[in-house]
Short mmCIF file of C-alpha atoms and ligand atoms in Angstrom, two decimals:
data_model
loop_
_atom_site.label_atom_id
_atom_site.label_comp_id
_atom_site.label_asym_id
_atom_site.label_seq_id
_atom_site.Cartn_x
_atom_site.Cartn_y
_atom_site.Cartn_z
CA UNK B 1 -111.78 92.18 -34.20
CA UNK B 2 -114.10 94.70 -33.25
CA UNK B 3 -113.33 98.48 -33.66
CA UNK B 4 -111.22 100.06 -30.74
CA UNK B 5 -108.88 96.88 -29.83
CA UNK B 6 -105.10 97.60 -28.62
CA UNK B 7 -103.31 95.57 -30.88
CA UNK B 8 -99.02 95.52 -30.63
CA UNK B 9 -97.58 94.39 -33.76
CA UNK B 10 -93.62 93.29 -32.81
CA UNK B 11 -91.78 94.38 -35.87
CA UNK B 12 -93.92 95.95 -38.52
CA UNK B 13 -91.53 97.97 -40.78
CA UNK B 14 -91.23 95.31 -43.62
CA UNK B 15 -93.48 93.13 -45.39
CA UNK B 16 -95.65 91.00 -43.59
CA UNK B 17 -95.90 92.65 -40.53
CA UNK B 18 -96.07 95.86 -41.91
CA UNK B 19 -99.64 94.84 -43.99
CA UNK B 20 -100.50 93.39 -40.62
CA UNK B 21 -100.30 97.01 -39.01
CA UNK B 22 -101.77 98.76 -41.80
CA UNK B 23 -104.59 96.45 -42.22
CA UNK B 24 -105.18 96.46 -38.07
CA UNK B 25 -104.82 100.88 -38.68
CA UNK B 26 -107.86 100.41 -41.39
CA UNK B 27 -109.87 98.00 -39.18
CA UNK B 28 -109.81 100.99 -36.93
CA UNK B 29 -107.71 99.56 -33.96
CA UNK B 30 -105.55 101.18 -31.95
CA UNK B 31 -102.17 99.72 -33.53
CA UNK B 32 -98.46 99.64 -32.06
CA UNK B 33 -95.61 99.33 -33.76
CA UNK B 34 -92.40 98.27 -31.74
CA UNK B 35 -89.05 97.32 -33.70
CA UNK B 36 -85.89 99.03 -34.00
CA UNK B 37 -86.84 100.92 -36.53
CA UNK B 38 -84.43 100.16 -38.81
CA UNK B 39 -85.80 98.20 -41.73
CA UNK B 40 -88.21 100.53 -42.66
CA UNK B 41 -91.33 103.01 -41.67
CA UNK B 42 -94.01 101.66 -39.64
CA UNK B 43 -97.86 102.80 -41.50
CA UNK B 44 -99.21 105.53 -41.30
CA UNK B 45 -102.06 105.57 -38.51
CA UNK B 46 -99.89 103.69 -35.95
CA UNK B 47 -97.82 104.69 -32.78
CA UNK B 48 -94.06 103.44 -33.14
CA UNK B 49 -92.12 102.14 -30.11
CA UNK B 50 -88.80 102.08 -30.52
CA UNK B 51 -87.37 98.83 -29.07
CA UNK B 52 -84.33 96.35 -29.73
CA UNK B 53 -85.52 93.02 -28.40
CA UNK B 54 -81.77 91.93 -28.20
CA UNK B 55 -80.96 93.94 -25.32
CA UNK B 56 -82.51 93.74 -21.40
CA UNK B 57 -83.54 97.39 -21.06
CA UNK B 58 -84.43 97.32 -24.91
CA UNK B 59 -88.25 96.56 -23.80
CA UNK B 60 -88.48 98.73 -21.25
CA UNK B 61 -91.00 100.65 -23.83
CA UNK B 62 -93.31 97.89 -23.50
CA UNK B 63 -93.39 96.97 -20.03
CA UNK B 64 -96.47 97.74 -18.36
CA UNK B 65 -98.50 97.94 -21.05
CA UNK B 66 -102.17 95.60 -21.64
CA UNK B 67 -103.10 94.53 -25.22
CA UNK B 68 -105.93 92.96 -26.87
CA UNK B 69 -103.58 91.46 -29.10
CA UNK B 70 -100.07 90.76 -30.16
CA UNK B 71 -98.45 89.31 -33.41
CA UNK B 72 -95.24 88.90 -33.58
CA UNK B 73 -92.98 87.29 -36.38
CA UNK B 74 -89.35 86.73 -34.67
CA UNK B 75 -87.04 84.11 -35.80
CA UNK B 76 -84.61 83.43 -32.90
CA UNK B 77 -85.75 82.21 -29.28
CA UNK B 78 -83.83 84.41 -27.19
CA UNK B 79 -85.90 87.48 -28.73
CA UNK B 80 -89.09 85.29 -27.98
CA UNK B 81 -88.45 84.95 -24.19
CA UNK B 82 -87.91 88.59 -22.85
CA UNK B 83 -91.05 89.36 -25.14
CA UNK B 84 -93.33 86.73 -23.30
CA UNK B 85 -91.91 88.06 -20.01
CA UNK B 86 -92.88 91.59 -20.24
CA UNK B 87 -96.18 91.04 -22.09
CA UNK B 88 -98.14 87.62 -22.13
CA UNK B 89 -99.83 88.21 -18.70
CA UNK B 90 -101.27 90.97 -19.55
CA UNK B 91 -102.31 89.83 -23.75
CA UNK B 92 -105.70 88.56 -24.63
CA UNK B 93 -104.26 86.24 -27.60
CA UNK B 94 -101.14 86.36 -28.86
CA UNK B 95 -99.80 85.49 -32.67
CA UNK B 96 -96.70 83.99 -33.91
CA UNK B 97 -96.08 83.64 -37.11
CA UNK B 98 -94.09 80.66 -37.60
CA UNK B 99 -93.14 78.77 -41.05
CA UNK B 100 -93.29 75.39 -42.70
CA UNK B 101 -89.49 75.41 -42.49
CA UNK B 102 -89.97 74.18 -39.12
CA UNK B 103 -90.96 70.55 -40.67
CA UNK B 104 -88.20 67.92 -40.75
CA UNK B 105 -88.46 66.31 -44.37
CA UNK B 106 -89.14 68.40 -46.86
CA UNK B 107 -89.00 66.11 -49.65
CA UNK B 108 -92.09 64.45 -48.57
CA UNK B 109 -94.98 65.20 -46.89
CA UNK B 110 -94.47 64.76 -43.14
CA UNK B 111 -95.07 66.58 -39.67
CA UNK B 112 -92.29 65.50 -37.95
CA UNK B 113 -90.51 68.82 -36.36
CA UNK B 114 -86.89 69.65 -36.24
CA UNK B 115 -85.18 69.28 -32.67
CA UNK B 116 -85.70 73.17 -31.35
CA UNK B 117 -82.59 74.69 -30.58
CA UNK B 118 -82.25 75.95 -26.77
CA UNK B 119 -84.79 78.07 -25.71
CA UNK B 120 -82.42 80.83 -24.85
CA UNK B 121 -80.50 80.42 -28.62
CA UNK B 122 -79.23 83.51 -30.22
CA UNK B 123 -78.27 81.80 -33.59
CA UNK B 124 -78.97 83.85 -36.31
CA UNK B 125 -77.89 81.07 -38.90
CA UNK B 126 -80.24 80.16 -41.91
CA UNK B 127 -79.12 76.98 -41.07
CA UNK B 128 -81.02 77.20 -37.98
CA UNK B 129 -84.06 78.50 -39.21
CA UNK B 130 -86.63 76.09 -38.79
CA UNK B 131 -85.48 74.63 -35.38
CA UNK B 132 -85.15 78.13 -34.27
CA UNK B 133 -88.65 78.53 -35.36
CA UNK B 134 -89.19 75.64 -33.57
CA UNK B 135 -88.10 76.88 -30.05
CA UNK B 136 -90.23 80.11 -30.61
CA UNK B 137 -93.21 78.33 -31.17
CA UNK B 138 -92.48 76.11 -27.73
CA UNK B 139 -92.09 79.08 -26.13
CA UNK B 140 -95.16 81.05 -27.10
CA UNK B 141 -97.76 77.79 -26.60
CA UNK B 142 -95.89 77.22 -23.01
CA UNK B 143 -96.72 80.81 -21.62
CA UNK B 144 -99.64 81.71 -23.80
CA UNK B 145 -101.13 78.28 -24.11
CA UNK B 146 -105.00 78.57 -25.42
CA UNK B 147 -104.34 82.37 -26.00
CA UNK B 148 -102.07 81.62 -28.58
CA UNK B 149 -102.67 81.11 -32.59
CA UNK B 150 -99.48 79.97 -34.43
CA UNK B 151 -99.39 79.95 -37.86
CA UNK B 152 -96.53 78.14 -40.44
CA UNK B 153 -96.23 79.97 -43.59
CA UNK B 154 -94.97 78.65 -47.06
CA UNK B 155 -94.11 81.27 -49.49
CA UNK B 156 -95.34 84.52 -48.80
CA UNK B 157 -95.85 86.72 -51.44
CA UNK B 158 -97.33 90.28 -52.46
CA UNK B 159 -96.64 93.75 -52.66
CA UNK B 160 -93.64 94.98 -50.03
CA UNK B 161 -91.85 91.07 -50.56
CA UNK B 162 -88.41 91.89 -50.93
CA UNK B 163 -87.64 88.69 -52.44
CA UNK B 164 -90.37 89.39 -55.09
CA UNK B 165 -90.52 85.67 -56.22
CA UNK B 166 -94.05 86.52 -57.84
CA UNK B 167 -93.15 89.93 -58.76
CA UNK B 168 -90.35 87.87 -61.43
CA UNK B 169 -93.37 86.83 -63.55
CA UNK B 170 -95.24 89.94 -64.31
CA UNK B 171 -92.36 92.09 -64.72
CA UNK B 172 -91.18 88.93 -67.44
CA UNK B 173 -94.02 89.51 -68.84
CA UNK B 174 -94.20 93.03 -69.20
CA UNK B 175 -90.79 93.20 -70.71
CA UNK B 176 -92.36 90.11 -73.49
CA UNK B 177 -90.19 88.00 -75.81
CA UNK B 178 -89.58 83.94 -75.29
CA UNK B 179 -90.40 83.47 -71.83
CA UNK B 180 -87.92 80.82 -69.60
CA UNK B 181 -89.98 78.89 -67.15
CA UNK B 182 -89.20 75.72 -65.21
CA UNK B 183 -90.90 72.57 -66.27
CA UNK B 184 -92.48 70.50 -66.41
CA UNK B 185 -96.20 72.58 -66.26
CA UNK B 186 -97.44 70.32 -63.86
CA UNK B 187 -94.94 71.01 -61.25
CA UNK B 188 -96.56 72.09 -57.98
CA UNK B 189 -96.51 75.75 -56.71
CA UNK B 190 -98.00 76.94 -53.40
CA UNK B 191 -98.20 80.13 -51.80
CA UNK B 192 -100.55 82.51 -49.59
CA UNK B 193 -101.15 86.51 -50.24
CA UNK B 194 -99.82 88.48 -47.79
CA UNK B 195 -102.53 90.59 -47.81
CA UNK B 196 -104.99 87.43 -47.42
CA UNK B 197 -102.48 86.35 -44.43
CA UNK B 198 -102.93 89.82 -42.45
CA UNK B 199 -106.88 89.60 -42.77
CA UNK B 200 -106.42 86.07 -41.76
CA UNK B 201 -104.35 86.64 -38.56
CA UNK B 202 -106.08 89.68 -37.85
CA UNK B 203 -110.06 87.59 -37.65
CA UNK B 204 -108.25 84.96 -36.09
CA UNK B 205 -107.74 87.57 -33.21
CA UNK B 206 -110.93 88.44 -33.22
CA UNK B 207 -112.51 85.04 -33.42
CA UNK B 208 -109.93 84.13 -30.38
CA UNK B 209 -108.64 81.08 -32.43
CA UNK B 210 -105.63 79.14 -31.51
CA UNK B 211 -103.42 75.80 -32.08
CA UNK B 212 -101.44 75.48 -34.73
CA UNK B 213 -101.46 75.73 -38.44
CA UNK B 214 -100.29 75.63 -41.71
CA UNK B 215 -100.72 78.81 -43.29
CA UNK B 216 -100.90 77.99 -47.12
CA UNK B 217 -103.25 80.02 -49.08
CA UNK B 218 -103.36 77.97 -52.73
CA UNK B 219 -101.87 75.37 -54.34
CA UNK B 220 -101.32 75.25 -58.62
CA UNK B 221 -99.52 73.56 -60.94
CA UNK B 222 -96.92 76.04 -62.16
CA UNK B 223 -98.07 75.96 -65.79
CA UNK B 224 -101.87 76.84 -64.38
CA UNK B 225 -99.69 79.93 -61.80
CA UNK B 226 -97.88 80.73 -64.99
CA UNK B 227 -101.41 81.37 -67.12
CA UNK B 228 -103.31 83.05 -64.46
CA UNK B 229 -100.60 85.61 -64.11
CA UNK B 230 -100.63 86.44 -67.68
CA UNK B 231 -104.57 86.55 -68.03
CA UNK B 232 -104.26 89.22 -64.75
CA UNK B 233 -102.07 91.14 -66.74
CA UNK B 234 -104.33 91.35 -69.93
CA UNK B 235 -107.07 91.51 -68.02
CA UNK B 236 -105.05 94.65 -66.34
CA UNK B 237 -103.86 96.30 -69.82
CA UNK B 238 -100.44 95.92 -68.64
CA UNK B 239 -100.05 93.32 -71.77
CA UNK B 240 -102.09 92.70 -75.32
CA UNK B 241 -101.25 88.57 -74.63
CA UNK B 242 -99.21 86.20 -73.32
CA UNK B 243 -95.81 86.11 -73.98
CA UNK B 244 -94.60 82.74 -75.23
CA UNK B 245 -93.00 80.23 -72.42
CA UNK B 246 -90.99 77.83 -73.38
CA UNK B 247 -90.49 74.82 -70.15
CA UNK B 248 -87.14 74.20 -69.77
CA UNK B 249 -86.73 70.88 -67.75
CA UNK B 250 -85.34 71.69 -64.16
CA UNK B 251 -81.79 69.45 -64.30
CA UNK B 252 -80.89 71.56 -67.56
CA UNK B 253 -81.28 74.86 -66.05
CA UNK B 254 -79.53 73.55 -62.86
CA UNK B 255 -77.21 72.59 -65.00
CA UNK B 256 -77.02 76.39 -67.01
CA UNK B 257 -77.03 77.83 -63.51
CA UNK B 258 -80.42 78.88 -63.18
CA UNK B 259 -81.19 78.95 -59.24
CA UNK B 260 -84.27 77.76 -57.88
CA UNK B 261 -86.48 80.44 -55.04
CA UNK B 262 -85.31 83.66 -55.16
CA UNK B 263 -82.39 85.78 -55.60
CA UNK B 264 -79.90 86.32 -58.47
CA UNK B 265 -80.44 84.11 -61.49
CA UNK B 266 -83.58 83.00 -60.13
CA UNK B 267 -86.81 81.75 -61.57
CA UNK B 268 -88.83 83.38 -58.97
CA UNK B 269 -91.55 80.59 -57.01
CA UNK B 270 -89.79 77.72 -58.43
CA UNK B 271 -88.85 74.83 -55.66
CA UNK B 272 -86.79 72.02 -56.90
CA UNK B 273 -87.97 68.40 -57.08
CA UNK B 274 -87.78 65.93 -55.81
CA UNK B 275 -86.09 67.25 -52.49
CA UNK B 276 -88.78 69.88 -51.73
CA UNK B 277 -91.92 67.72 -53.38
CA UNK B 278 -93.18 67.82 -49.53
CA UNK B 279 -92.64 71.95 -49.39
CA UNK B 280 -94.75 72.41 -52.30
CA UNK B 281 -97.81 70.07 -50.96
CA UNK B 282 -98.58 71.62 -47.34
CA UNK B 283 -102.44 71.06 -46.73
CA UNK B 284 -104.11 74.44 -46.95
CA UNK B 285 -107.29 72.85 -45.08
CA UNK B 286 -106.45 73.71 -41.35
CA UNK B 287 -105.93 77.08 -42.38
CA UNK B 288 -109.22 77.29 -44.27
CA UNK B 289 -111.07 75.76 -41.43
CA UNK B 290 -109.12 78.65 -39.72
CA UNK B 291 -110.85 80.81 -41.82
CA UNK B 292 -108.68 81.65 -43.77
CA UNK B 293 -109.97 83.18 -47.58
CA UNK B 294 -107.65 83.55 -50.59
CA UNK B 295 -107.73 85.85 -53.11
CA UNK B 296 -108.01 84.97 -56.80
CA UNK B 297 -104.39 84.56 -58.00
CA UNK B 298 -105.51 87.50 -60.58
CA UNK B 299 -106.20 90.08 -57.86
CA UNK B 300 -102.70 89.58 -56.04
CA UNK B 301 -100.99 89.91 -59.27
CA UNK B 302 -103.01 93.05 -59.80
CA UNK B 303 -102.13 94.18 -56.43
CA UNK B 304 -98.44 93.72 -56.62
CA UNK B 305 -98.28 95.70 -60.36
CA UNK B 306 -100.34 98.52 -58.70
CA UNK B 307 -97.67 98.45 -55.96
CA UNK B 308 -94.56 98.37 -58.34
CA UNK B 309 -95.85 100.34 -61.20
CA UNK B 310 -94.47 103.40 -60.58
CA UNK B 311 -90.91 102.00 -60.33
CA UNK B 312 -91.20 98.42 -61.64
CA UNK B 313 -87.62 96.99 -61.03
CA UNK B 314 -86.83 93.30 -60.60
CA UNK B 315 -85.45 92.85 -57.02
CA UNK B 316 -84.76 89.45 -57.76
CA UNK B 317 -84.30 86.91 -60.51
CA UNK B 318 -83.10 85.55 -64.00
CA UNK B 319 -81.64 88.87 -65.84
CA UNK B 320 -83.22 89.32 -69.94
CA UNK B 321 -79.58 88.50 -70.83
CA UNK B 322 -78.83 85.12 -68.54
CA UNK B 323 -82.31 84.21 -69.84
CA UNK B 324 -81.67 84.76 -73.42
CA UNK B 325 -78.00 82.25 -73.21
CA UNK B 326 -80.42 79.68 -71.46
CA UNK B 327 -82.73 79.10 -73.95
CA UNK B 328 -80.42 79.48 -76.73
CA UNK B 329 -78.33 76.73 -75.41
CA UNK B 330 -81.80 74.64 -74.77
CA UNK B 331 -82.84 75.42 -78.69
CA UNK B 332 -79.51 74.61 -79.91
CA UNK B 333 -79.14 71.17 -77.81
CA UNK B 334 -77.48 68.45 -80.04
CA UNK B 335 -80.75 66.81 -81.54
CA UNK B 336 -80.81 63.08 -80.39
CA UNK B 337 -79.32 63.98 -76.63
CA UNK B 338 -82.46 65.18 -75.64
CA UNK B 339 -81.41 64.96 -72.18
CA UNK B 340 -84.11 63.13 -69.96
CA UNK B 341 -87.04 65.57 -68.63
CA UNK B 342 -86.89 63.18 -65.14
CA UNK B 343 -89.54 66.02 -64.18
CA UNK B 344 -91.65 65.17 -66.72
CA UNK B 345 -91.41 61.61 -65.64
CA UNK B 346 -92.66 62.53 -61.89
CA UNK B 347 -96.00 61.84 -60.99
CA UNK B 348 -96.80 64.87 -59.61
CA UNK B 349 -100.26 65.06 -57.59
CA UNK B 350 -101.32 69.12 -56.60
CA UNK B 351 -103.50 68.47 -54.01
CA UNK B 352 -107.29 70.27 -55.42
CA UNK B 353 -108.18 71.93 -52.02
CA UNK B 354 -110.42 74.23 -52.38
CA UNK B 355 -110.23 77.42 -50.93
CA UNK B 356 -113.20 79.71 -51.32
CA UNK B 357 -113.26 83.12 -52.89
CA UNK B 358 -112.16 86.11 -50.72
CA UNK B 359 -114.95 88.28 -50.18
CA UNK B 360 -113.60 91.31 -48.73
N1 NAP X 401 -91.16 85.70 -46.67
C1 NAP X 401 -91.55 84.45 -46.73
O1 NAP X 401 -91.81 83.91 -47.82
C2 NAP X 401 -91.71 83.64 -45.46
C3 NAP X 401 -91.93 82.28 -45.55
C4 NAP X 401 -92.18 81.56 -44.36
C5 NAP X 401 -92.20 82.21 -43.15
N2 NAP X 401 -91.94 83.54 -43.09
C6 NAP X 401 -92.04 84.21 -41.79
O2 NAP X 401 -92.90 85.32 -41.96
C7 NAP X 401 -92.45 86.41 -41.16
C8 NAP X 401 -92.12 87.58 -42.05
O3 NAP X 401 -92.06 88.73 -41.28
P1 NAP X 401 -91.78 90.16 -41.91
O4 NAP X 401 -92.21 90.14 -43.34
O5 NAP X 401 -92.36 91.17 -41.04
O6 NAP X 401 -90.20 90.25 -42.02
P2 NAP X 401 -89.06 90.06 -40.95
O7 NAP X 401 -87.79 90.29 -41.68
O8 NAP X 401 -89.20 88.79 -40.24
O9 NAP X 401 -89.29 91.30 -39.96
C9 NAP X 401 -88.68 91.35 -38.74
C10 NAP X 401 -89.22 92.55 -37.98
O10 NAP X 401 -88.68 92.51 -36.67
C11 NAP X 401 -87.99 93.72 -36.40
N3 NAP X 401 -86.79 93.40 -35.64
C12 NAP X 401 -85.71 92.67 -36.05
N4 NAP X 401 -84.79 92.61 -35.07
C13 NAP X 401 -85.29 93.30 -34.01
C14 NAP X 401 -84.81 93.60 -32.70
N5 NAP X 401 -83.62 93.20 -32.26
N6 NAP X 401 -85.60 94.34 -31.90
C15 NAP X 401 -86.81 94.79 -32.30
N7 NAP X 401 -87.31 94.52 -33.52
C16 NAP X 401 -86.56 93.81 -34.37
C17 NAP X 401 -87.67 94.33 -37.75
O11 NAP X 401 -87.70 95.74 -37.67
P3 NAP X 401 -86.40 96.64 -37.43
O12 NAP X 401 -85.31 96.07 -38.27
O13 NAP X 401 -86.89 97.97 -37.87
O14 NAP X 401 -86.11 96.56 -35.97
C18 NAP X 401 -88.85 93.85 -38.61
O15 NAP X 401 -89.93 94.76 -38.56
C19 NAP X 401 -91.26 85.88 -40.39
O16 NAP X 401 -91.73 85.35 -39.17
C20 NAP X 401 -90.74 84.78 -41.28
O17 NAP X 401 -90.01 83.83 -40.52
C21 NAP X 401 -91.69 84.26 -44.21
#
């Protein structure tokens, strides 16, 4: 966008859109914040409006009020609808930001939707999720049609995630020692930079784009994410080299109980096969021809240690000790029982988009 827009980001106290706000405050806009204020601060540079989206009179704030642009990144449909009400009349284009959740099958690749729940749901369920998501969308694209831009996310990562599924592997690093990482090498991995998501969102305002994409930013084979993420670190003088990383075949460390995405006892990033093959494949084309630019891998990483250094603390993931009775139980496997790497087996294809090089 050009200097001097109005733009109203709905939420902006955590993660993405937070960077959304701060990088609309450094574009030089004119940048509202409206949430309940309860997750965290909005940035610096931007007018808060306290709101709660859950109750009638909780947008009263809002009402009356013209913007250039809106982005908004709610989850259930009844919070969608009162939203649309007060403002899409009087918005120029108006972001949602959606997710690939909303997909039916994610163990292959397919764009059939879930059913949306009722437009007026309230379910809060992670169960839910993705035909919740669904119902939002259908809501935004009836009221906003051409003015609208919605955009389905995969993994978001960067500094502020609070899952920190990237932030596992430098930290891992950091700490060095045998490194536990889920094979086979060639398993896919995709993702998009939260920081390369708010510039994204933020031109596609400007450029007045709309329909609907996929919002994936790169795709690697884990092995490849693995490397890069130790070269940034080097490269970064957080680390002399790479520790070493042993692949532990993913049924073995199911079976240790190692968890998959995030959270405790996590390999952070890692999606199991075969039942999310389809999650880890998204096309990131629409979102390039979007124009949408990713970072190098290297400069996230480096963006994310700059963001934790001060403080670096694992919010998520495998602890030193968990890891430590994993791979002692994988080196000390009867010989001969080699259990079957069925990963290893997989013919895995990472689709070789390419994305080009951000540029600023
Ligand atoms: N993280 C991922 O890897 C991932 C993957 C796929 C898709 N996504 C999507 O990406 C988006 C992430 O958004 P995010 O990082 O900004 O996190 P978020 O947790 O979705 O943020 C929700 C925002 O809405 C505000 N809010 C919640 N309830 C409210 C209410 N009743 N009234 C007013 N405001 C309310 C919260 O602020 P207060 O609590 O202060 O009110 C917060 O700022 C979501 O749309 C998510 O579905 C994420």
């Amino acid at each position: 966008m050009s200097n001097e827009k109005n733009v109203l980001v709905l939420g902006g106290t955590v993660f993405l859109s937070q960077t959304i706000a701060e990088h609309a405050v450094k574009r030089g806009h004119r940048v509202t914040v409206a949430s309940r204020g309860a997750s965290g601060e909005p940035p610096e540079g931007a007018e808060f409006v306290k709101i709660d989206r859950s109750t009638g009179e909780g947008l009263d704030a809002l009402r009356g009020r013209r913007f250039d642009a809106v982005f908004d990144v709610a989850r259930i449909p009844a919070l969608v609808g009162p939203v649309l009400d007060a403002l899409a009349e009087a918005t120029a284009h108006w972001s949602f930001i959606s997710t690939i959740s909303v997909y039916k099958h994610f163990d292959k690749m397919s764009d059939e939707l879930h059913d949306p729940t009722a437009p007026d749901s309230a379910d809060p369920a992670l169960e839910a999720y993705g035909a919740s998501k669904v119902a939002c969308e259908n809501l935004v694209r009836e009221r906003l049609g051409d003015k609208a831009f919605i955009t389905r996310p995969g993994l978001i990562v960067g500094p502020g995630d609070r899952n920190d599924r990237l932030g596992y592997w430098p930290l891992r690093f950091a700490e060095g020692g045998e490194v536990l990482a889920p094979g086979p090498r060639e398993r896919p991995v995709q993702w998009i930079d939260v920081d390369d998501y708010a510039a994204f969102l933020l031109d596609a305002a400007d450029t007045g784009e709309s329909g609907t994409v996929d919002a994936i930013g790169q795709q690697k084979a884990f092995g490849a994410f693995v490397d890069e993420v130790g070269d940034a670190l080097v490269e970064h003088g957080v680390i002399k080299e790479t520790p070493e990383v042993t692949w532990v075949p993913q049924e073995f460390l199911l079976e240790q109980g190692v968890n998959p995405w995030s959270g405790p006892d996590s390999l952070g990033m890692w999606v199991p096969t075969p039942d999310y093959d389809g999650f880890q494949t998204r096309p990131t084309d629409p979102a390039v021809a979007a124009g949408f630019k990713a970072s190098p891998l290297s400069d996230t990483v480096k963006r994310w240690w700059d963001a934790n250094a001060e403080a670096p603390q694992l919010k998520a993931g495998l602890t030193r000790q968990k890891e430590g009775e994993v791979l002692a139980a994988w080196h000390g496997r009867p010989v001969g029982e080699g259990l079957a790497d069925l990963d290893a087996q997989r013919p895995f294809a990472v689709p070789q988009a390419e994305t080009p090089a951000y540029d600023g």
